[in-house]
Amino acid sequence: VKLYQDGLIYRGDYIINWCHRCHTALSDIEVEHHPRPEAALWRVRYPLKDQEGYIVVATTRPETMLGDTAVDVKPKDPRYRQLVGRMAILPLLNRELPIIEDEYVDPQFGTGALKITPAHDPHDFEVAVRHGLPLVNIFTESAVTNENAGPYQGLERSEARRRVVADLERLGLVEGQEKYSHSVGQCYRCDTMVEPRISRQWFLRMKPLAGPAVEAVREGRIEFIPSPWAKVYFDWMQNIRDWCISRQIWWGHRIPAWYCRRCGQEIVTVDDPQVCPGCSSEELHQEDDVLDTWFSSALWPFSTLGWPDDTEDLRYFYPTDVLVTGHDIIFFWVARMIMAGLYAVGDVPFHQVFINPLVSDIQGQKMSKSRGNVIDPLDVIGKCGTDALRFTISFLTTPGRDVLLG
């Protein structure tokens, strides 16, 4: 509630990571990026309005062109300078698209001309904000094309791609296709390909919180052991974005926000409100979304000690001396505990962060049940004995480095 009162928590429409299988938003660090070495890059011709010719754009997701609202080129690119300010025609839907210029464009990628799909790409969303472009969402929460997709409504993403590409080829608008290696974001829970989409969610402004947390490590109030992990921490903190803290799942801490059914006022308070402060209506309903579980985890160092009361336990145990953890949750947990502690209590939650290595499989992937790469120690003990397992783990262990076991 205090974060909200200080203007650090807000609710708004923003592009978020959406898992259509779990039907919930995901924060950036809950998205795992996996390589797709056999992906494709299409070069698609967008006809120019009121003149002959085309501007050719390169894309790895031709199905999302149904949500395009502009074509973007690098400022002063000699190939396209004469086209800036003119209009292109979106193939298949015949919608007019302005040709704009923005520093975001990499002239070396593809043709140097990008389609801008702000409702389904976070970088395109930022371009749209800078240029005042409309947002056209073409997917439902189940990742099926909606009414904005025109004749392609009702299709799953892969089927929409197949039909869009087939129609473009039939019209002679596919100039080429080539293999292209890139990474794809997947849900950390179920491995479903994440779909960026515009959604109304609750967010926490991170930059005001990240600054003091970075200084705490730079000044030596918190020490990472081994020390190279401090650089990993700094790199992430300096490029931090606002954290989407609301989730559309069954279990979790309910967000302490209510809405007035009569006037629509948003009420955030510790105690359950009885009437709307704006219109005195008693018709209030609480927010259905819950908080990201890592939000409550960030409060753990002091919330478990009786905070916000000034308890004896809080005075004695906070801050603690050392936190022992794995490097895989430096961003999920360690950084957020530091930021939350400095904000709520005014002091760091611990003085040292001791990073343990992880036991990974022979390919360097973290062992997990979902991947099926876990080695049951009982099986190893049954075949080789307890001492052999103990010796192997001890022999392979190097401080700060993951163990590859297979």
One Martini backbone bead per residue (centre of mass of N, CA, C, O) as a GRO file, in nm:
protein
  406
    1VAL     BB    1   0.059   0.063  -0.021
    2LYS     BB    2   0.301   0.254   0.000
    3LEU     BB    3   0.392   0.225  -0.292
    4TYR     BB    4   0.136   0.354  -0.403
    5GLN     BB    5   0.149   0.626  -0.245
    6ASP     BB    6   0.450   0.677  -0.385
    7GLY     BB    7   0.414   0.591  -0.703
    8LEU     BB    8   0.528   0.277  -0.760
    9ILE     BB    9   0.236   0.182  -0.800
   10TYR     BB   10   0.056   0.068  -1.095
   11ARG     BB   11  -0.214   0.091  -1.335
   12GLY     BB   12  -0.195  -0.058  -1.673
   13ASP     BB   13  -0.139  -0.040  -2.012
   14TYR     BB   14   0.068  -0.308  -2.127
   15ILE     BB   15   0.332  -0.486  -2.227
   16ILE     BB   16   0.329  -0.842  -2.193
   17ASN     BB   17   0.378  -1.156  -2.068
   18TRP     BB   18   0.199  -1.437  -2.219
   19CYS     BB   19   0.034  -1.730  -2.102
   20HIS     BB   20  -0.205  -1.934  -2.257
   21ARG     BB   21  -0.199  -2.181  -2.062
   22CYS     BB   22  -0.192  -2.026  -1.772
   23HIS     BB   23  -0.332  -1.747  -1.784
   24THR     BB   24  -0.073  -1.537  -1.750
   25ALA     BB   25   0.141  -1.328  -1.635
   26LEU     BB   26   0.491  -1.230  -1.690
   27SER     BB   27   0.789  -1.177  -1.612
   28ASP     BB   28   1.089  -1.142  -1.756
   29ILE     BB   29   1.230  -1.370  -1.557
   30GLU     BB   30   0.994  -1.593  -1.646
   31VAL     BB   31   1.149  -1.596  -1.916
   32GLU     BB   32   1.265  -1.839  -2.138
   33HIS     BB   33   1.542  -1.862  -2.359
   34HIS     BB   34   1.534  -2.031  -2.676
   35PRO     BB   35   1.671  -2.176  -2.933
   36ARG     BB   36   1.614  -2.129  -3.308
   37PRO     BB   37   1.798  -2.255  -3.564
   38GLU     BB   38   1.529  -2.327  -3.772
   39ALA     BB   39   1.433  -2.070  -3.848
   40ALA     BB   40   1.259  -1.796  -4.012
   41LEU     BB   41   1.302  -1.547  -4.281
   42TRP     BB   42   1.096  -1.303  -4.411
   43ARG     BB   43   1.029  -1.140  -4.730
   44VAL     BB   44   0.807  -0.862  -4.756
   45ARG     BB   45   0.576  -0.704  -4.960
   46TYR     BB   46   0.492  -0.355  -4.949
   47PRO     BB   47   0.290  -0.161  -5.087
   48LEU     BB   48   0.261   0.141  -5.236
   49LYS     BB   49   0.111   0.441  -5.225
   50ASP     BB   50   0.058   0.602  -5.526
   51GLN     BB   51   0.278   0.381  -5.628
   52GLU     BB   52   0.523   0.212  -5.742
   53GLY     BB   53   0.599  -0.059  -5.553
   54TYR     BB   54   0.815  -0.148  -5.270
   55ILE     BB   55   0.849  -0.251  -4.931
   56VAL     BB   56   1.086  -0.452  -4.766
   57VAL     BB   57   1.032  -0.684  -4.511
   58ALA     BB   58   1.148  -0.835  -4.208
   59THR     BB   59   1.039  -1.162  -4.065
   60THR     BB   60   0.951  -1.416  -3.808
   61ARG     BB   61   0.624  -1.306  -3.795
   62PRO     BB   62   0.381  -1.300  -4.025
   63GLU     BB   63   0.111  -1.319  -3.854
   64THR     BB   64   0.152  -1.021  -3.711
   65MET     BB   65   0.085  -0.828  -3.955
   66LEU     BB   66  -0.220  -0.787  -3.875
   67GLY     BB   67  -0.092  -0.564  -3.644
   68ASP     BB   68   0.005  -0.345  -3.810
   69THR     BB   69   0.108   0.034  -3.802
   70ALA     BB   70   0.403   0.016  -3.941
   71VAL     BB   71   0.704   0.138  -4.101
   72ASP     BB   72   1.057   0.096  -4.029
   73VAL     BB   73   1.345   0.319  -4.032
   74LYS     BB   74   1.642   0.451  -4.059
   75PRO     BB   75   1.783   0.730  -4.023
   76LYS     BB   76   1.923   0.817  -4.332
   77ASP     BB   77   1.854   0.591  -4.514
   78PRO     BB   78   1.914   0.577  -4.851
   79ARG     BB   79   1.694   0.357  -4.932
   80TYR     BB   80   1.437   0.533  -4.764
   81ARG     BB   81   1.424   0.846  -4.754
   82GLN     BB   82   1.189   0.892  -4.981
   83LEU     BB   83   0.958   0.728  -4.793
   84VAL     BB   84   0.933   0.910  -4.573
   85GLY     BB   85   0.582   0.982  -4.505
   86ARG     BB   86   0.462   0.759  -4.638
   87MET     BB   87   0.262   0.490  -4.777
   88ALA     BB   88   0.159   0.172  -4.695
   89ILE     BB   89   0.035  -0.159  -4.768
   90LEU     BB   90  -0.131  -0.402  -4.610
   91PRO     BB   91  -0.133  -0.705  -4.658
   92LEU     BB   92  -0.465  -0.857  -4.691
   93LEU     BB   93  -0.601  -0.577  -4.540
   94ASN     BB   94  -0.547  -0.283  -4.662
   95ARG     BB   95  -0.373  -0.108  -4.471
   96GLU     BB   96  -0.252   0.187  -4.371
   97LEU     BB   97   0.106   0.272  -4.353
   98PRO     BB   98   0.342   0.435  -4.206
   99ILE     BB   99   0.659   0.575  -4.282
  100ILE     BB  100   0.918   0.555  -4.055
  101GLU     BB  101   1.165   0.686  -3.817
  102ASP     BB  102   1.413   0.499  -3.613
  103GLU     BB  103   1.676   0.407  -3.400
  104TYR     BB  104   1.596   0.102  -3.354
  105VAL     BB  105   1.696   0.035  -3.621
  106ASP     BB  106   1.863  -0.224  -3.802
  107PRO     BB  107   2.017  -0.206  -4.111
  108GLN     BB  108   2.137  -0.517  -4.101
  109PHE     BB  109   1.852  -0.623  -4.079
  110GLY     BB  110   1.776  -0.761  -4.343
  111THR     BB  111   1.640  -0.473  -4.509
  112GLY     BB  112   1.598  -0.227  -4.289
  113ALA     BB  113   1.287  -0.305  -4.265
  114LEU     BB  114   1.014  -0.269  -4.036
  115LYS     BB  115   0.764  -0.402  -3.872
  116ILE     BB  116   0.496  -0.264  -3.669
  117THR     BB  117   0.384  -0.449  -3.362
  118PRO     BB  118   0.283  -0.321  -3.064
  119ALA     BB  119   0.095  -0.567  -2.940
  120HIS     BB  120   0.361  -0.801  -3.006
  121ASP     BB  121   0.610  -0.598  -2.919
  122PRO     BB  122   0.813  -0.428  -2.707
  123HIS     BB  123   0.970  -0.248  -2.911
  124ASP     BB  124   0.725  -0.155  -3.077
  125PHE     BB  125   0.581  -0.020  -2.845
  126GLU     BB  126   0.790   0.207  -2.805
  127VAL     BB  127   0.760   0.323  -3.085
  128ALA     BB  128   0.457   0.390  -3.061
  129VAL     BB  129   0.484   0.594  -2.831
  130ARG     BB  130   0.674   0.795  -2.983
  131HIS     BB  131   0.453   0.805  -3.253
  132GLY     BB  132   0.144   0.751  -3.199
  133LEU     BB  133   0.047   0.461  -3.234
  134PRO     BB  134  -0.152   0.218  -3.284
  135LEU     BB  135  -0.325  -0.066  -3.134
  136VAL     BB  136  -0.324  -0.416  -3.256
  137ASN     BB  137  -0.499  -0.681  -3.146
  138ILE     BB  138  -0.496  -1.045  -3.259
  139PHE     BB  139  -0.524  -1.184  -2.969
  140THR     BB  140  -0.617  -1.388  -2.748
  141GLU     BB  141  -0.566  -1.546  -2.441
  142SER     BB  142  -0.539  -1.825  -2.636
  143ALA     BB  143  -0.389  -1.760  -2.910
  144VAL     BB  144  -0.626  -1.648  -3.091
  145THR     BB  145  -0.761  -1.508  -3.341
  146ASN     BB  146  -0.934  -1.220  -3.399
  147GLU     BB  147  -1.122  -0.969  -3.546
  148ASN     BB  148  -0.850  -0.814  -3.643
  149ALA     BB  149  -0.782  -1.060  -3.861
  150GLY     BB  150  -1.026  -1.112  -4.012
  151PRO     BB  151  -1.013  -1.389  -4.218
  152TYR     BB  152  -0.815  -1.510  -3.964
  153GLN     BB  153  -1.013  -1.586  -3.767
  154GLY     BB  154  -0.967  -1.856  -3.532
  155LEU     BB  155  -0.649  -1.897  -3.514
  156GLU     BB  156  -0.380  -2.045  -3.458
  157ARG     BB  157  -0.067  -1.939  -3.488
  158SER     BB  158   0.045  -2.156  -3.689
  159GLU     BB  159  -0.199  -2.138  -3.884
  160ALA     BB  160  -0.179  -1.840  -3.945
  161ARG     BB  161   0.097  -1.856  -4.075
  162ARG     BB  162   0.036  -2.053  -4.302
  163ARG     BB  163  -0.187  -1.875  -4.441
  164VAL     BB  164  -0.036  -1.614  -4.480
  165VAL     BB  165   0.197  -1.725  -4.651
  166ALA     BB  166   0.024  -1.851  -4.874
  167ASP     BB  167  -0.109  -1.578  -4.966
  168LEU     BB  168   0.150  -1.425  -5.028
  169GLU     BB  169   0.252  -1.622  -5.244
  170ARG     BB  170   0.006  -1.601  -5.434
  171LEU     BB  171   0.066  -1.271  -5.462
  172GLY     BB  172   0.386  -1.222  -5.476
  173LEU     BB  173   0.505  -1.112  -5.163
  174VAL     BB  174   0.744  -1.319  -5.151
  175GLU     BB  175   1.087  -1.272  -5.186
  176GLY     BB  176   1.180  -1.449  -4.925
  177GLN     BB  177   1.361  -1.732  -4.762
  178GLU     BB  178   1.535  -1.801  -4.447
  179LYS     BB  179   1.750  -1.897  -4.231
  180TYR     BB  180   1.705  -1.837  -3.865
  181SER     BB  181   1.866  -1.750  -3.567
  182HIS     BB  182   1.680  -1.760  -3.257
  183SER     BB  183   1.502  -1.656  -2.978
  184VAL     BB  184   1.250  -1.794  -2.751
  185GLY     BB  185   0.992  -1.734  -2.544
  186GLN     BB  186   0.925  -1.912  -2.232
  187CYS     BB  187   0.763  -2.066  -1.999
  188TYR     BB  188   0.881  -2.171  -1.687
  189ARG     BB  189   0.650  -2.388  -1.640
  190CYS     BB  190   0.549  -2.503  -1.962
  191ASP     BB  191   0.704  -2.397  -2.240
  192THR     BB  192   0.539  -2.188  -2.360
  193MET     BB  193   0.493  -1.961  -2.590
  194VAL     BB  194   0.522  -1.639  -2.563
  195GLU     BB  195   0.286  -1.357  -2.565
  196PRO     BB  196   0.283  -1.052  -2.653
  197ARG     BB  197   0.061  -0.819  -2.474
  198ILE     BB  198  -0.204  -0.626  -2.408
  199SER     BB  199  -0.247  -0.525  -2.059
  200ARG     BB  200  -0.407  -0.504  -1.751
  201GLN     BB  201  -0.183  -0.407  -1.489
  202TRP     BB  202   0.046  -0.441  -1.230
  203PHE     BB  203   0.310  -0.211  -1.128
  204LEU     BB  204   0.667  -0.170  -1.060
  205ARG     BB  205   0.888   0.068  -0.998
  206MET     BB  206   1.245   0.015  -1.028
  207LYS     BB  207   1.456   0.244  -1.050
  208PRO     BB  208   1.420   0.380  -0.764
  209LEU     BB  209   1.515   0.101  -0.624
  210ALA     BB  210   1.790   0.029  -0.771
  211GLY     BB  211   1.988   0.248  -0.694
  212PRO     BB  212   2.038   0.180  -0.386
  213ALA     BB  213   2.115  -0.123  -0.445
  214VAL     BB  214   2.372  -0.064  -0.601
  215GLU     BB  215   2.521   0.108  -0.385
  216ALA     BB  216   2.538  -0.111  -0.163
  217VAL     BB  217   2.751  -0.277  -0.327
  218ARG     BB  218   2.961  -0.062  -0.402
  219GLU     BB  219   3.008   0.016  -0.083
  220GLY     BB  220   3.006  -0.282   0.080
  221ARG     BB  221   2.737  -0.369   0.236
  222ILE     BB  222   2.748  -0.580  -0.001
  223GLU     BB  223   2.864  -0.919  -0.064
  224PHE     BB  224   2.990  -1.115  -0.317
  225ILE     BB  225   3.012  -1.485  -0.322
  226PRO     BB  226   3.159  -1.460  -0.563
  227SER     BB  227   3.240  -1.154  -0.710
  228PRO     BB  228   3.136  -1.184  -1.015
  229TRP     BB  229   2.824  -1.163  -0.936
  230ALA     BB  230   2.809  -0.853  -0.922
  231LYS     BB  231   2.801  -0.797  -1.227
  232VAL     BB  232   2.536  -0.939  -1.282
  233TYR     BB  233   2.373  -0.755  -1.100
  234PHE     BB  234   2.438  -0.484  -1.236
  235ASP     BB  235   2.337  -0.542  -1.522
  236TRP     BB  236   2.040  -0.584  -1.442
  237MET     BB  237   1.984  -0.319  -1.279
  238GLN     BB  238   2.062  -0.116  -1.521
  239ASN     BB  239   1.816  -0.277  -1.708
  240ILE     BB  240   1.562  -0.223  -1.566
  241ARG     BB  241   1.217  -0.295  -1.537
  242ASP     BB  242   0.911  -0.299  -1.493
  243TRP     BB  243   0.706  -0.483  -1.268
  244CYS     BB  244   0.491  -0.743  -1.304
  245ILE     BB  245   0.272  -0.824  -1.015
  246SER     BB  246   0.040  -0.959  -1.163
  247ARG     BB  247  -0.192  -1.245  -1.137
  248GLN     BB  248  -0.384  -1.521  -1.312
  249ILE     BB  249  -0.441  -1.697  -1.038
  250TRP     BB  250  -0.562  -1.889  -0.772
  251TRP     BB  251  -0.296  -1.837  -0.603
  252GLY     BB  252  -0.257  -1.580  -0.351
  253HIS     BB  253  -0.208  -1.258  -0.291
  254ARG     BB  254  -0.420  -1.019  -0.258
  255ILE     BB  255  -0.498  -0.729  -0.389
  256PRO     BB  256  -0.541  -0.410  -0.218
  257ALA     BB  257  -0.802  -0.366  -0.427
  258TRP     BB  258  -1.070  -0.149  -0.522
  259TYR     BB  259  -1.399  -0.114  -0.685
  260CYS     BB  260  -1.634   0.097  -0.813
  261ARG     BB  261  -1.934   0.034  -0.971
  262ARG     BB  262  -2.032   0.330  -1.014
  263CYS     BB  263  -1.743   0.520  -1.062
  264GLY     BB  264  -1.451   0.349  -1.070
  265GLN     BB  265  -1.288   0.369  -0.830
  266GLU     BB  266  -0.966   0.345  -0.690
  267ILE     BB  267  -0.882   0.133  -0.400
  268VAL     BB  268  -0.605   0.160  -0.165
  269THR     BB  269  -0.588  -0.063   0.122
  270VAL     BB  270  -0.560  -0.233   0.417
  271ASP     BB  271  -0.853  -0.190   0.467
  272ASP     BB  272  -1.167  -0.265   0.427
  273PRO     BB  273  -1.387  -0.108   0.247
  274GLN     BB  274  -1.725   0.024   0.268
  275VAL     BB  275  -1.686   0.293   0.102
  276CYS     BB  276  -1.680   0.528  -0.132
  277PRO     BB  277  -1.498   0.828  -0.141
  278GLY     BB  278  -1.651   0.952  -0.398
  279CYS     BB  279  -1.987   0.827  -0.370
  280SER     BB  280  -2.071   0.623  -0.122
  281SER     BB  281  -2.064   0.348  -0.221
  282GLU     BB  282  -2.112  -0.016  -0.150
  283GLU     BB  283  -2.015  -0.107  -0.445
  284LEU     BB  284  -1.764  -0.332  -0.395
  285HIS     BB  285  -1.462  -0.472  -0.550
  286GLN     BB  286  -1.213  -0.692  -0.563
  287GLU     BB  287  -0.936  -0.783  -0.682
  288ASP     BB  288  -0.858  -1.079  -0.863
  289ASP     BB  289  -0.577  -1.050  -0.850
  290VAL     BB  290  -0.248  -1.150  -0.781
  291LEU     BB  291   0.055  -1.184  -0.651
  292ASP     BB  292   0.357  -1.231  -0.699
  293THR     BB  293   0.546  -1.448  -0.520
  294TRP     BB  294   0.811  -1.261  -0.528
  295PHE     BB  295   0.697  -1.030  -0.364
  296SER     BB  296   0.674  -1.173  -0.087
  297SER     BB  297   0.970  -1.275  -0.087
  298ALA     BB  298   1.100  -0.985  -0.066
  299LEU     BB  299   0.978  -0.955   0.246
  300TRP     BB  300   1.097  -1.183   0.431
  301PRO     BB  301   1.331  -1.056   0.617
  302PHE     BB  302   1.085  -0.872   0.775
  303SER     BB  303   0.795  -1.003   0.784
  304THR     BB  304   0.891  -1.244   0.986
  305LEU     BB  305   0.961  -1.003   1.227
  306GLY     BB  306   0.686  -0.799   1.240
  307TRP     BB  307   0.652  -0.631   1.018
  308PRO     BB  308   0.588  -0.292   1.089
  309ASP     BB  309   0.680  -0.356   1.357
  310ASP     BB  310   0.891  -0.284   1.642
  311THR     BB  311   1.058  -0.550   1.703
  312GLU     BB  312   1.283  -0.749   1.856
  313ASP     BB  313   1.346  -0.930   1.613
  314LEU     BB  314   1.409  -0.706   1.411
  315ARG     BB  315   1.647  -0.578   1.571
  316TYR     BB  316   1.820  -0.850   1.588
  317PHE     BB  317   1.794  -0.994   1.278
  318TYR     BB  318   1.810  -0.702   1.144
  319PRO     BB  319   2.043  -0.779   0.980
  320THR     BB  320   2.196  -1.027   0.837
  321ASP     BB  321   2.485  -1.180   0.737
  322VAL     BB  322   2.390  -1.437   0.546
  323LEU     BB  323   2.328  -1.551   0.210
  324VAL     BB  324   2.226  -1.865   0.076
  325THR     BB  325   2.253  -1.933  -0.281
  326GLY     BB  326   2.157  -1.924  -0.610
  327HIS     BB  327   2.209  -1.781  -0.927
  328ASP     BB  328   1.907  -1.825  -1.041
  329ILE     BB  329   1.795  -1.599  -0.794
  330ILE     BB  330   1.908  -1.309  -0.804
  331PHE     BB  331   1.657  -1.170  -0.944
  332PHE     BB  332   1.407  -1.292  -0.804
  333TRP     BB  333   1.535  -1.233  -0.491
  334VAL     BB  334   1.788  -1.076  -0.404
  335ALA     BB  335   1.735  -0.797  -0.536
  336ARG     BB  336   1.447  -0.764  -0.409
  337MET     BB  337   1.533  -0.769  -0.112
  338ILE     BB  338   1.712  -0.521  -0.123
  339MET     BB  339   1.500  -0.317  -0.219
  340ALA     BB  340   1.288  -0.368   0.005
  341GLY     BB  341   1.465  -0.313   0.255
  342LEU     BB  342   1.548  -0.020   0.190
  343TYR     BB  343   1.257   0.090   0.173
  344ALA     BB  344   1.118  -0.024   0.447
  345VAL     BB  345   1.382  -0.010   0.662
  346GLY     BB  346   1.675   0.127   0.561
  347ASP     BB  347   1.821  -0.157   0.508
  348VAL     BB  348   1.996  -0.416   0.467
  349PRO     BB  349   1.932  -0.772   0.486
  350PHE     BB  350   2.245  -0.822   0.414
  351HIS     BB  351   2.611  -0.865   0.381
  352GLN     BB  352   2.604  -1.154   0.239
  353VAL     BB  353   2.643  -1.343  -0.079
  354PHE     BB  354   2.628  -1.689  -0.119
  355ILE     BB  355   2.719  -1.868  -0.406
  356ASN     BB  356   2.596  -2.148  -0.530
  357PRO     BB  357   2.623  -2.406  -0.708
  358LEU     BB  358   2.506  -2.612  -0.965
  359VAL     BB  359   2.346  -2.907  -1.068
  360SER     BB  360   2.407  -3.028  -1.385
  361ASP     BB  361   2.406  -3.135  -1.677
  362ILE     BB  362   2.614  -3.215  -1.942
  363GLN     BB  363   2.482  -2.945  -2.099
  364GLY     BB  364   2.416  -2.726  -1.853
  365GLN     BB  365   2.143  -2.798  -1.743
  366LYS     BB  366   1.913  -2.770  -1.529
  367MET     BB  367   1.780  -2.961  -1.299
  368SER     BB  368   1.456  -3.119  -1.379
  369LYS     BB  369   1.155  -3.269  -1.398
  370SER     BB  370   1.050  -3.146  -1.670
  371ARG     BB  371   1.318  -3.242  -1.832
  372GLY     BB  372   1.430  -3.532  -1.730
  373ASN     BB  373   1.750  -3.478  -1.586
  374VAL     BB  374   1.737  -3.641  -1.331
  375ILE     BB  375   1.935  -3.771  -1.063
  376ASP     BB  376   1.901  -4.034  -0.857
  377PRO     BB  377   2.080  -4.098  -0.576
  378LEU     BB  378   1.965  -4.383  -0.508
  379ASP     BB  379   2.057  -4.516  -0.769
  380VAL     BB  380   2.360  -4.465  -0.734
  381ILE     BB  381   2.391  -4.603  -0.459
  382GLY     BB  382   2.290  -4.886  -0.552
  383LYS     BB  383   2.541  -4.916  -0.764
  384CYS     BB  384   2.805  -4.746  -0.607
  385GLY     BB  385   2.755  -4.593  -0.357
  386THR     BB  386   2.805  -4.343  -0.129
  387ASP     BB  387   3.108  -4.268  -0.160
  388ALA     BB  388   3.111  -4.227  -0.466
  389LEU     BB  389   2.917  -3.985  -0.468
  390ARG     BB  390   3.069  -3.799  -0.276
  391PHE     BB  391   3.334  -3.787  -0.435
  392THR     BB  392   3.224  -3.677  -0.703
  393ILE     BB  393   3.106  -3.410  -0.600
  394SER     BB  394   3.368  -3.307  -0.467
  395PHE     BB  395   3.557  -3.323  -0.719
  396LEU     BB  396   3.370  -3.128  -0.910
  397THR     BB  397   3.402  -2.897  -0.715
  398THR     BB  398   3.387  -2.541  -0.781
  399PRO     BB  399   3.396  -2.240  -0.684
  400GLY     BB  400   3.117  -2.094  -0.853
  401ARG     BB  401   3.070  -2.365  -1.017
  402ASP     BB  402   2.918  -2.571  -1.202
  403VAL     BB  403   2.793  -2.899  -1.211
  404LEU     BB  404   2.861  -3.171  -1.427
  405LEU     BB  405   2.608  -3.431  -1.453
  406GLY     BB  406   2.591  -3.778  -1.632
   0.00000   0.00000   0.00000
